[in-house]
mmCIF file of C-alpha atoms in Angstrom:
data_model
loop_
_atom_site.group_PDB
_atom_site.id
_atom_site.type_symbol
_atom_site.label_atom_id
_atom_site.label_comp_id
_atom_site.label_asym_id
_atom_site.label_seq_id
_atom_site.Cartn_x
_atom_site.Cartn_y
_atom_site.Cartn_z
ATOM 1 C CA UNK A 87 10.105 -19.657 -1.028
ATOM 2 C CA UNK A 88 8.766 -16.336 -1.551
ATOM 3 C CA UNK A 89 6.660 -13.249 0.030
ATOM 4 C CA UNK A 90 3.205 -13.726 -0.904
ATOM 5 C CA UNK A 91 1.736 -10.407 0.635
ATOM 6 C CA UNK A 92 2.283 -7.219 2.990
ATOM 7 C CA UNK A 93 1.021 -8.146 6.598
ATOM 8 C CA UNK A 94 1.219 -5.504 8.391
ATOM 9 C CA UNK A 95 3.160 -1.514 9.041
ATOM 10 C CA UNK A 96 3.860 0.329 11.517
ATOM 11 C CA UNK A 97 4.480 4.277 12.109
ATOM 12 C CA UNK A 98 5.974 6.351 14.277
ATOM 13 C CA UNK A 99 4.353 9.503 15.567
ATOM 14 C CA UNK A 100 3.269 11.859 18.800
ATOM 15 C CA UNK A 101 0.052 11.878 17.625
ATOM 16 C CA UNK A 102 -1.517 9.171 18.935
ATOM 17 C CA UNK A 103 -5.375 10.636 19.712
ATOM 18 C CA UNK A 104 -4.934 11.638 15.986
ATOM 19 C CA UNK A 105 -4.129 8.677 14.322
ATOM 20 C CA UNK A 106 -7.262 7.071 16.576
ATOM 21 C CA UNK A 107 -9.628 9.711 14.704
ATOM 22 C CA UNK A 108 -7.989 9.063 11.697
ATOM 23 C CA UNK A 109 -7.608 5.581 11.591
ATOM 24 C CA UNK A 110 -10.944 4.653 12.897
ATOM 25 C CA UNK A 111 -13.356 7.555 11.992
ATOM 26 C CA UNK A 112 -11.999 8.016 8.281
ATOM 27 C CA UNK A 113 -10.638 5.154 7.551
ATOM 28 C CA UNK A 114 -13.077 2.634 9.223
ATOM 29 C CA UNK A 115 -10.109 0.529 10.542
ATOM 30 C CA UNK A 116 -11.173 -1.096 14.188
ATOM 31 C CA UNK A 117 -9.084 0.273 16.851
ATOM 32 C CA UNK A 118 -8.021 -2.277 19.370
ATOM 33 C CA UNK A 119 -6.635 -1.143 22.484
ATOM 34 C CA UNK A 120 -2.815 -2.370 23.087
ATOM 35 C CA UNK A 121 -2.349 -0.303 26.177
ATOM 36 C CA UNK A 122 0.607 1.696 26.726
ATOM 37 C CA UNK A 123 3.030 3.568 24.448
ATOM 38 C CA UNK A 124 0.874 2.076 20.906
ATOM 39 C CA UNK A 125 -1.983 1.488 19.366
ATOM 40 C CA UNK A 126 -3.171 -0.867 16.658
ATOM 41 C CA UNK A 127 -5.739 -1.698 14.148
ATOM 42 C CA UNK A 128 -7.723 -4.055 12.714
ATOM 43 C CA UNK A 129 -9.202 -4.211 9.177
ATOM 44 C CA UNK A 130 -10.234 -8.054 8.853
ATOM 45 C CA UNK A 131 -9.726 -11.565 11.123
ATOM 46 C CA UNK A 132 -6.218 -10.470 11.523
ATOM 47 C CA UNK A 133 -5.696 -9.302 14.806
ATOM 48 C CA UNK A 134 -3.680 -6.528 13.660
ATOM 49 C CA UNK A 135 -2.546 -4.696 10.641
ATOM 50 C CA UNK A 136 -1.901 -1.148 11.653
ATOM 51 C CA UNK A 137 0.070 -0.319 14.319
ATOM 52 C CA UNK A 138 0.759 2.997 15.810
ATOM 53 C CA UNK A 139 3.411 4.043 18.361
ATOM 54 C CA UNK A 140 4.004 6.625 20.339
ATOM 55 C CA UNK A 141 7.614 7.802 19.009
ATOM 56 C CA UNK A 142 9.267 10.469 17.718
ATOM 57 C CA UNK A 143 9.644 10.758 14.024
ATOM 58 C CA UNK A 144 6.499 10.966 12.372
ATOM 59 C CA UNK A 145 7.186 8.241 9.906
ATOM 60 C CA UNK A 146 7.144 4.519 8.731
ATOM 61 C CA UNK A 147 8.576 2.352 11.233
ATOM 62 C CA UNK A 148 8.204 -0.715 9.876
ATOM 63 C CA UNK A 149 7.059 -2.841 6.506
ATOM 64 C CA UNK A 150 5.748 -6.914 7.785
ATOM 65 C CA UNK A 151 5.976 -8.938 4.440
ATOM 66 C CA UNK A 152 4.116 -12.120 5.258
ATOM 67 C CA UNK A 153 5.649 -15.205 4.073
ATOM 68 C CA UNK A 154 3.874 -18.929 3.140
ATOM 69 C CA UNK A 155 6.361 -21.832 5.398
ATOM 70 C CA UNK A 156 7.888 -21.164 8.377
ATOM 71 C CA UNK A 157 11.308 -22.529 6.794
ATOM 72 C CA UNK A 158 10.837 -19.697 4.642
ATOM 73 C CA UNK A 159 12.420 -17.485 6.838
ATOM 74 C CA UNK A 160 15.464 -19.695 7.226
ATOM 75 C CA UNK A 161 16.032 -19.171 3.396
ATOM 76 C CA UNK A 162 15.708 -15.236 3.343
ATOM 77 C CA UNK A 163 17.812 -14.790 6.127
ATOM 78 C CA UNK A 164 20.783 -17.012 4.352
ATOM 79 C CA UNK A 165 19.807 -15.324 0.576
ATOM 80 C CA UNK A 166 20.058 -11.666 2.609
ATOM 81 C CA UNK A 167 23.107 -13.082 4.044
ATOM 82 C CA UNK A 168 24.819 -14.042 1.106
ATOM 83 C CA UNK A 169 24.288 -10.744 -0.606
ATOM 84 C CA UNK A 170 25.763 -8.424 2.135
ATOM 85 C CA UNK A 171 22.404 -7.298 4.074
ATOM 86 C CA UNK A 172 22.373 -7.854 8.013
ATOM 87 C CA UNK A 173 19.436 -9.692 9.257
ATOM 88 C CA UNK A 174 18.345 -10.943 12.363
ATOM 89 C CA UNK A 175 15.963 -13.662 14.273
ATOM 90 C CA UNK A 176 13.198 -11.549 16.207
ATOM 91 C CA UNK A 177 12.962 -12.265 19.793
ATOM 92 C CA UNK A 178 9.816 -13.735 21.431
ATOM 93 C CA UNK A 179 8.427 -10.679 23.250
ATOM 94 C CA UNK A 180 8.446 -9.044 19.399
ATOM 95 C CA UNK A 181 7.075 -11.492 17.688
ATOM 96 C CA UNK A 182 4.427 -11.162 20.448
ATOM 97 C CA UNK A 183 3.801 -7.394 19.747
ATOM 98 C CA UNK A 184 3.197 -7.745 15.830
ATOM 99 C CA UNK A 185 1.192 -10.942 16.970
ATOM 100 C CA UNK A 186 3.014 -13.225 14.702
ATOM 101 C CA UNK A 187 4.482 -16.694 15.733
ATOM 102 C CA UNK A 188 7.874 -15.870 14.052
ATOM 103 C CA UNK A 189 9.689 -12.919 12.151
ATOM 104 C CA UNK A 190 13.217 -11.713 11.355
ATOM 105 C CA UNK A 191 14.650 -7.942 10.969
ATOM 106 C CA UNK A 192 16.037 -6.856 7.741
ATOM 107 C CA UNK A 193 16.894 -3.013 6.069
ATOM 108 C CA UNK A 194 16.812 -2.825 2.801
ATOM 109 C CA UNK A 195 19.727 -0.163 1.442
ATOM 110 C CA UNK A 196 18.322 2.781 2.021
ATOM 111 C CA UNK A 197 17.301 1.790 5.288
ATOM 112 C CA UNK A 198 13.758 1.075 5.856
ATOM 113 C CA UNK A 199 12.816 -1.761 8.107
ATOM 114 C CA UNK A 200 11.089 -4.501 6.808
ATOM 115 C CA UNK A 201 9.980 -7.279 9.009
ATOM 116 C CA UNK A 202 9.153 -10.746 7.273
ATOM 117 C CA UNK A 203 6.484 -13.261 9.649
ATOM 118 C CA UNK A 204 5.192 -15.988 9.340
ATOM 119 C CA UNK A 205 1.889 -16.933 10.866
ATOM 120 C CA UNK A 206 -0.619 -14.106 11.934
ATOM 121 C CA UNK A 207 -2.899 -14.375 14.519
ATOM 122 C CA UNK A 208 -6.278 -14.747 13.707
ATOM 123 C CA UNK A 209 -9.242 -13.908 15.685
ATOM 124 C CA UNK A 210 -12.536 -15.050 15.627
ATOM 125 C CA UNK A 211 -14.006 -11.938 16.870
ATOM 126 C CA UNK A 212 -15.923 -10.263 14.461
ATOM 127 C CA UNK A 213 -14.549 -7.075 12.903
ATOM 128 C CA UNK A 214 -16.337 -4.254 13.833
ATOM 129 C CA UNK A 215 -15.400 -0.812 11.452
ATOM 130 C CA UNK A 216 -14.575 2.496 13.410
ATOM 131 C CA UNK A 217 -17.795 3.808 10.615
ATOM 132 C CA UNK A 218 -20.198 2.456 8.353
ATOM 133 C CA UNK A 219 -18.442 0.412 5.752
ATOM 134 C CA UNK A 220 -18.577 -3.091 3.745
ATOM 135 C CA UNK A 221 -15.085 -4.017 4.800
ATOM 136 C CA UNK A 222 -11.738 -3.949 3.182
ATOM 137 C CA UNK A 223 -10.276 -6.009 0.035
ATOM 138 C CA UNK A 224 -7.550 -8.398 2.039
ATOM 139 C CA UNK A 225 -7.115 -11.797 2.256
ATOM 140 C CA UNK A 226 -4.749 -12.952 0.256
ATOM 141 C CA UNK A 227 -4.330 -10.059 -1.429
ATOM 142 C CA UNK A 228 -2.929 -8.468 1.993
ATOM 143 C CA UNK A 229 -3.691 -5.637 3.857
ATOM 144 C CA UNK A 230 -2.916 -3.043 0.360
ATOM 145 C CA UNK A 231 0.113 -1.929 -0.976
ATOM 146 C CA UNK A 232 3.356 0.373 0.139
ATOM 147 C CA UNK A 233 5.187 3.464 -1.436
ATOM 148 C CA UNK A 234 8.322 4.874 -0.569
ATOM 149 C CA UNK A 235 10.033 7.901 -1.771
ATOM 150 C CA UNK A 236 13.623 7.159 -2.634
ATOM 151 C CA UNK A 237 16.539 8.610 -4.163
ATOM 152 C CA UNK A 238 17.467 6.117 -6.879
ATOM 153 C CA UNK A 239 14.928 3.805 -7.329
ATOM 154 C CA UNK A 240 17.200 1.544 -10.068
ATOM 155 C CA UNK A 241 19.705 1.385 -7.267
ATOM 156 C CA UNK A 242 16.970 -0.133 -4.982
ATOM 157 C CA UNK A 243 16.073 -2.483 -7.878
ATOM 158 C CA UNK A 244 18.382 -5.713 -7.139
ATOM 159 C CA UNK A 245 17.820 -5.675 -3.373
ATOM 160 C CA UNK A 246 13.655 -5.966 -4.125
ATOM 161 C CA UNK A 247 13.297 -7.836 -7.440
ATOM 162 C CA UNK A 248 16.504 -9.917 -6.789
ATOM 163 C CA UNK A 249 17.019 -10.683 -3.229
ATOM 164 C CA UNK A 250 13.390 -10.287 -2.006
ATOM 165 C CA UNK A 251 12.106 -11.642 -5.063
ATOM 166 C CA UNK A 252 9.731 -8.896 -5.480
ATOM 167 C CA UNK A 253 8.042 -9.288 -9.299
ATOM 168 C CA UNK A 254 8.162 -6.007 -11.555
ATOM 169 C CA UNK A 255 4.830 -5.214 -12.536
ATOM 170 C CA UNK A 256 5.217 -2.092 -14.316
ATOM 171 C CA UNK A 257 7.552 0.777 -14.891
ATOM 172 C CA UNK A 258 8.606 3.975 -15.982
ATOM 173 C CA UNK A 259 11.959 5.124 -17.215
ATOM 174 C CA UNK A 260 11.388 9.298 -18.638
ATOM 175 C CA UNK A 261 11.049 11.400 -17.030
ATOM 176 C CA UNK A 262 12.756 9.337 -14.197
ATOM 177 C CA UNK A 263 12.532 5.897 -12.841
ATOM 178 C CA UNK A 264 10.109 4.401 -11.045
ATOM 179 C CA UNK A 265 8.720 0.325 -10.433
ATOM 180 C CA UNK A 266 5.573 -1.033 -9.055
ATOM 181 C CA UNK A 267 6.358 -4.619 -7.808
ATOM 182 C CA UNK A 268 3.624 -7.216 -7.020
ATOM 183 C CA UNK A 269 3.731 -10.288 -4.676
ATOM 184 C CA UNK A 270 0.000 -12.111 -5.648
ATOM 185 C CA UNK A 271 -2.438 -10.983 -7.585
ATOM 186 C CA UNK A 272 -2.993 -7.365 -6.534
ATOM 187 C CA UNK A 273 -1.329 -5.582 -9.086
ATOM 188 C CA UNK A 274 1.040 -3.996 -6.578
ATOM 189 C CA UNK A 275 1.820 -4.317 -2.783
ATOM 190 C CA UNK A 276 4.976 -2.502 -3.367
ATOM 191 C CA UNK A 277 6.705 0.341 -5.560
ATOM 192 C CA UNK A 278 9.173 3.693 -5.163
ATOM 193 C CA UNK A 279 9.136 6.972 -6.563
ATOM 194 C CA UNK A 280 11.879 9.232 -7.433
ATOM 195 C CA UNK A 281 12.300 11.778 -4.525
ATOM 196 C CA UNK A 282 14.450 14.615 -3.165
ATOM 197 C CA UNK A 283 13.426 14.078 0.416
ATOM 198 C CA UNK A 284 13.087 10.108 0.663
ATOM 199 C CA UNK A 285 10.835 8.560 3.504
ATOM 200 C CA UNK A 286 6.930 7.460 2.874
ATOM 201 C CA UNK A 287 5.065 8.467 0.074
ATOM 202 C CA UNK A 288 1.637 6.678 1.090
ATOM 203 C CA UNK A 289 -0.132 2.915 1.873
ATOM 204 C CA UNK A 290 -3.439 2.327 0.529
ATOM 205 C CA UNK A 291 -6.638 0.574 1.852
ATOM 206 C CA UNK A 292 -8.585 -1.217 -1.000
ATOM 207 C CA UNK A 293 -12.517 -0.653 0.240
ATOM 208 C CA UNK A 294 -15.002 -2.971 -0.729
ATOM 209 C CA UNK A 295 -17.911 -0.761 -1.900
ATOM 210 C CA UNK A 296 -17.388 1.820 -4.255
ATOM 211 C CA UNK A 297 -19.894 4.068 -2.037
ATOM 212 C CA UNK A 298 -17.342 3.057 0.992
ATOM 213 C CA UNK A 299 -14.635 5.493 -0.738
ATOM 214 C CA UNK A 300 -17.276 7.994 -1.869
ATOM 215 C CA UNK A 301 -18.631 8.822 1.559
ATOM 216 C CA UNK A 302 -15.124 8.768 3.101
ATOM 217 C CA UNK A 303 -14.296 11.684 0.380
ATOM 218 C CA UNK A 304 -17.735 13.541 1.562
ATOM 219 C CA UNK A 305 -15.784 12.937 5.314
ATOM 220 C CA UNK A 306 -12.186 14.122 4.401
ATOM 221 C CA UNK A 307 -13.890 17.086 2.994
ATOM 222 C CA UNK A 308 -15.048 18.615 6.236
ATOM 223 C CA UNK A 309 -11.453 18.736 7.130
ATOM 224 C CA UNK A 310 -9.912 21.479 5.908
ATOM 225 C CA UNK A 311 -6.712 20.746 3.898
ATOM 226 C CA UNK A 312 -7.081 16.349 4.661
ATOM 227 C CA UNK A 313 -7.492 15.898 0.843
ATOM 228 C CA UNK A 314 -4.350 15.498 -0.812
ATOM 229 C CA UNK A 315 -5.517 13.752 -4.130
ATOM 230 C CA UNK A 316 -9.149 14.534 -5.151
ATOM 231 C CA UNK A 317 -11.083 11.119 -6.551
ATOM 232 C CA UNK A 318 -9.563 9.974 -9.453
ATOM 233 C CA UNK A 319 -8.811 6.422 -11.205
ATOM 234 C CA UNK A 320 -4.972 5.702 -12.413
ATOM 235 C CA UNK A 321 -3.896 4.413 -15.459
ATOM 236 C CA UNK A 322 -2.359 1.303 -14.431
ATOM 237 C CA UNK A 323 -3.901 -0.735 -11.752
ATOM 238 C CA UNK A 324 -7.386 0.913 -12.520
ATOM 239 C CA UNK A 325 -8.189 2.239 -8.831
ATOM 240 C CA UNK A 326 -10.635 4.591 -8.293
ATOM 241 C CA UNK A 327 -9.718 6.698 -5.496
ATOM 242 C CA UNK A 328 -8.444 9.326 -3.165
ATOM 243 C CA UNK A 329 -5.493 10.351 -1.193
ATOM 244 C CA UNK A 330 -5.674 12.365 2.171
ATOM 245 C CA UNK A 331 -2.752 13.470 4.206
ATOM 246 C CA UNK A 332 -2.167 11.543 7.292
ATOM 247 C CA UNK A 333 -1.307 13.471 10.408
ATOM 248 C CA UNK A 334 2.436 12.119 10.375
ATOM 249 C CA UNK A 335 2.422 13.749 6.893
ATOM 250 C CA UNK A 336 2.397 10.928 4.160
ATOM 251 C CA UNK A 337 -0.317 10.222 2.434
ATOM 252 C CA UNK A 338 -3.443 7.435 2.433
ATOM 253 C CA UNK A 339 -4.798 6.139 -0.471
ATOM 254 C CA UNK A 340 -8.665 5.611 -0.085
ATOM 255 C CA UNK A 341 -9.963 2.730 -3.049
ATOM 256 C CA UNK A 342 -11.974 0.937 -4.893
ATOM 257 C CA UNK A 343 -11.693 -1.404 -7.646
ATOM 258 C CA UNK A 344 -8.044 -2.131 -8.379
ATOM 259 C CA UNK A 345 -6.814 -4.137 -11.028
ATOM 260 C CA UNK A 346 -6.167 -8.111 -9.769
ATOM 261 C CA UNK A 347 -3.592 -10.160 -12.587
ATOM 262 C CA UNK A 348 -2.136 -13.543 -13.257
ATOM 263 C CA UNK A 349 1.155 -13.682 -11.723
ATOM 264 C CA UNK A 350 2.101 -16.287 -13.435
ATOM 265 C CA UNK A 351 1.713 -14.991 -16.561
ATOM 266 C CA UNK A 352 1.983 -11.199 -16.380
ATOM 267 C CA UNK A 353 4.554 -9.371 -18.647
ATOM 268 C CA UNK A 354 6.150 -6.192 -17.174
ATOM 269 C CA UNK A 355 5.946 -3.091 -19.581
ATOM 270 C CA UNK A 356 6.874 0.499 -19.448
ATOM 271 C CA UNK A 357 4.093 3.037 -18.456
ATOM 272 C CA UNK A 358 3.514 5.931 -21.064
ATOM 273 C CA UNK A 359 0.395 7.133 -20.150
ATOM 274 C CA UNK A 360 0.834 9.435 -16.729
ATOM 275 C CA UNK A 361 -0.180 8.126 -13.208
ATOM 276 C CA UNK A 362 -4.084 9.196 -13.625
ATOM 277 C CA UNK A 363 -6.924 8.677 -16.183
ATOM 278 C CA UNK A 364 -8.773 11.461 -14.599
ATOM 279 C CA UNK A 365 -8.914 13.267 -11.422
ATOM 280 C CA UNK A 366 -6.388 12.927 -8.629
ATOM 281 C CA UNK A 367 -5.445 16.871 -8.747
ATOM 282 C CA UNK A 368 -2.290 16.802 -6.410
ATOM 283 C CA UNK A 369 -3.917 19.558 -4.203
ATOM 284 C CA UNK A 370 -0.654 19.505 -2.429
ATOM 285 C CA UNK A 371 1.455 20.604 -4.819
ATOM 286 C CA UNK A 372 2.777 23.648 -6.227
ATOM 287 C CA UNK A 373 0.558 25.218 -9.252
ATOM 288 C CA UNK A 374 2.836 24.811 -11.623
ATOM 289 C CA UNK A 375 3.602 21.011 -10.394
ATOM 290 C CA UNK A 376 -0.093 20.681 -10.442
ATOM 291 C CA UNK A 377 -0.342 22.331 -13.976
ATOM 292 C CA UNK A 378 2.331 19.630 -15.464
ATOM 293 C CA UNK A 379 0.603 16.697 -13.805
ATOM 294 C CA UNK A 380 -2.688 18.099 -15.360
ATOM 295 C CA UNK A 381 -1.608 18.277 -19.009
ATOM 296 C CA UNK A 382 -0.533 14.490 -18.264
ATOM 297 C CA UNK A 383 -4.588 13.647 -17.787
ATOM 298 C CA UNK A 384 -5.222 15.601 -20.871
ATOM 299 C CA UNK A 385 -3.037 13.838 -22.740
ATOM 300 C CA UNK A 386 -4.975 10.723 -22.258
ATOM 301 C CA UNK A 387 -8.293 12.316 -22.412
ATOM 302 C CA UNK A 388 -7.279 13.641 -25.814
ATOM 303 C CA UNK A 389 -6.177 10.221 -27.430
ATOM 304 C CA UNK A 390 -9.426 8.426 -25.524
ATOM 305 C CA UNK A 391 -7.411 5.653 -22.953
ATOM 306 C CA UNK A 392 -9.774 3.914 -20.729
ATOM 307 C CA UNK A 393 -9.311 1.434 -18.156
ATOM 308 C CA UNK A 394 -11.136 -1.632 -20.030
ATOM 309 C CA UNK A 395 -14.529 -2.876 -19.721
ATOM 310 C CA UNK A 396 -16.645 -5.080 -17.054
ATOM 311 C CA UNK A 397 -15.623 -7.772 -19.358
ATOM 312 C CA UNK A 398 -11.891 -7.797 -19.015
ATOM 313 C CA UNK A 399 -11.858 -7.033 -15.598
ATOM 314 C CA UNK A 400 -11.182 -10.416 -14.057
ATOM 315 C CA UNK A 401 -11.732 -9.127 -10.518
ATOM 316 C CA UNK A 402 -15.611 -7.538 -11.387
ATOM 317 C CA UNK A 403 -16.596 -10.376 -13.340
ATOM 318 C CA UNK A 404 -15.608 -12.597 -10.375
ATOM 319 C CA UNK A 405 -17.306 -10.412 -7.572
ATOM 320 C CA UNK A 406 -20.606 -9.695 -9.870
ATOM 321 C CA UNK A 407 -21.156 -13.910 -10.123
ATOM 322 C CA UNK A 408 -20.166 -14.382 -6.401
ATOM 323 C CA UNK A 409 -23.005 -11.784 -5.866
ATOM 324 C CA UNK A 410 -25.496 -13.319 -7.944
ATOM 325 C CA UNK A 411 -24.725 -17.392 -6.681
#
């Protein structure tokens, strides 16, 4: 029994025609037309992975954690059961929305909804991008990976690692905690930061061509204030990338190349080396925010930490011989 990838989100906003422009003309994300009060997305054979809905709120609504067996969700519901969390069956007409065959409704303590399915529809439709791109790193790997902002993310801890059986990939403890948590071999599809205000800190689309996030940075550009993160590559799952603010206000990471592991034999170890090897200038933050986050990149830069080469990157090596056979 266990979660083997994130499915699917959902978000809340009154912005519908916006997230269509966003969704589809920046991201590249297919926009399928659900009629009504929503709107949802395609990024692969899924038949969904995005969906927006016309609601209130501007915010997450809703985290689908895909799981292997059926009978799988029997077990979570009894584990959440057993340690105190409410949890119930979906009824048809939902499972119908998210286009699964089955799902039940958790929260975990903070109260974000998280939805675990089992069997997606698939369509044999070809997907067709909203602009110009190669397509988007899924699969198995799922649709990319979640944030949230929470109070106390060591608080959170039990409920993901413990009763979800989320896997800690890596962490930080100074100046505050935060955990990355993966569930395959994408180094994470999960992980909370330390915030004042909790909610959504971002969801990110893994592109597959490097010149995919490039010419979606050239794109975000023309819109004034849509970069949140200029193009940078982080320390710890190796993505090159970008953020841009979404218009319900969290951000989108845009990237390319992320770091794929071993799950079965990955260690967890503390981060001491900032978020960033270069780049990523929080444009949305104070100066003096920006200033400290800066002297973090410098830090590296002066004691020379790279991501490491073509040759230990498991993932590249694989996708340069699939290229050439």
């Amino acid at each position: 029994m266990a979660i083997n990838a994130l499915g699917y989100l959902g978000v809340r906003t009154d912005r519908l025609d916006d997230w269509s422009d966003f969704a589809g003309g920046l991201l590249g994300m297919q926009e399928v037309d659900r009629g009504g009060k929503s709107t949802a997305f395609r990024m692969d054979d899924r038949r969904q992975r995005l969906l927006v809905s016309n609601e209130p709120g501007e915010a997450l609504a809703f985290l689908g954690w895909e799981v292997e067996h059926r009978d799988d969700l029997r077990d979570y519901a009894a584990r959440l059961n057993n340690a105190g969390h409410a949890v119930a069956r979906a009824s048809s007409e939902l499972a119908d929305r998210r286009l699964v065959s089955d799902l039940i409704v958790t929260h975990d303590p903070a109260g974000n909804r998280l939805e675990l399915f089992h069997g997606p529809m698939i369509t044999s439709d070809p997907f067709v991008p909203g602009r110009p791109i190669s397509g988007f790193k899924t699969g198995a790997l799922g649709m990319g990976h979640a944030v949230l902002k929470v109070a106390d993310a060591e608080a959170l801890l039990p409920f993901y690692r413990d009763v979800l059986g989320f896997h800690v990939t890596d962490y930080a403890l100074k100046p505050y905690p935060l955990y990355f948590f993966h569930v395959n071999g994408r180094h994470h599809s999960f992980a909370m930061v330390p915030a004042d205000k909790p909610g959504f800190h971002h969801f990110m689309v893994e592109f597959c061509h490097l010149d995919d996030v490039g010419q979606g940075y050239d794109l975000a550009q023309l819109d004034d204030e849509r970069v949140a993160y200029t193009l940078g590559r982080h320390t710890n799952d190796f993505m090159t990338s970008f953020y841009v603010n979404s218009p319900s206000g969290f951000f989108v990471e845009n990237g390319w190349g992320g770091r794929v592991i071993d799950p079965e034999t990955w260690q967890p170890y503390e981060m001491q080396d900032g978020p960033s090897l270069w780049g990523h200038e929080r444009l949305h933050m104070p100066e003096q925010s920006r200033q400290r986050m800066r002297e973090l990149r410098l830090d590296v830069a002066r004691r020379g930490i790279r991501a490491p080469a073509v040759v230990d990157c498991p993932w590249l090596v694989g996708e340069l011989s699939r290229h050439q056979n």
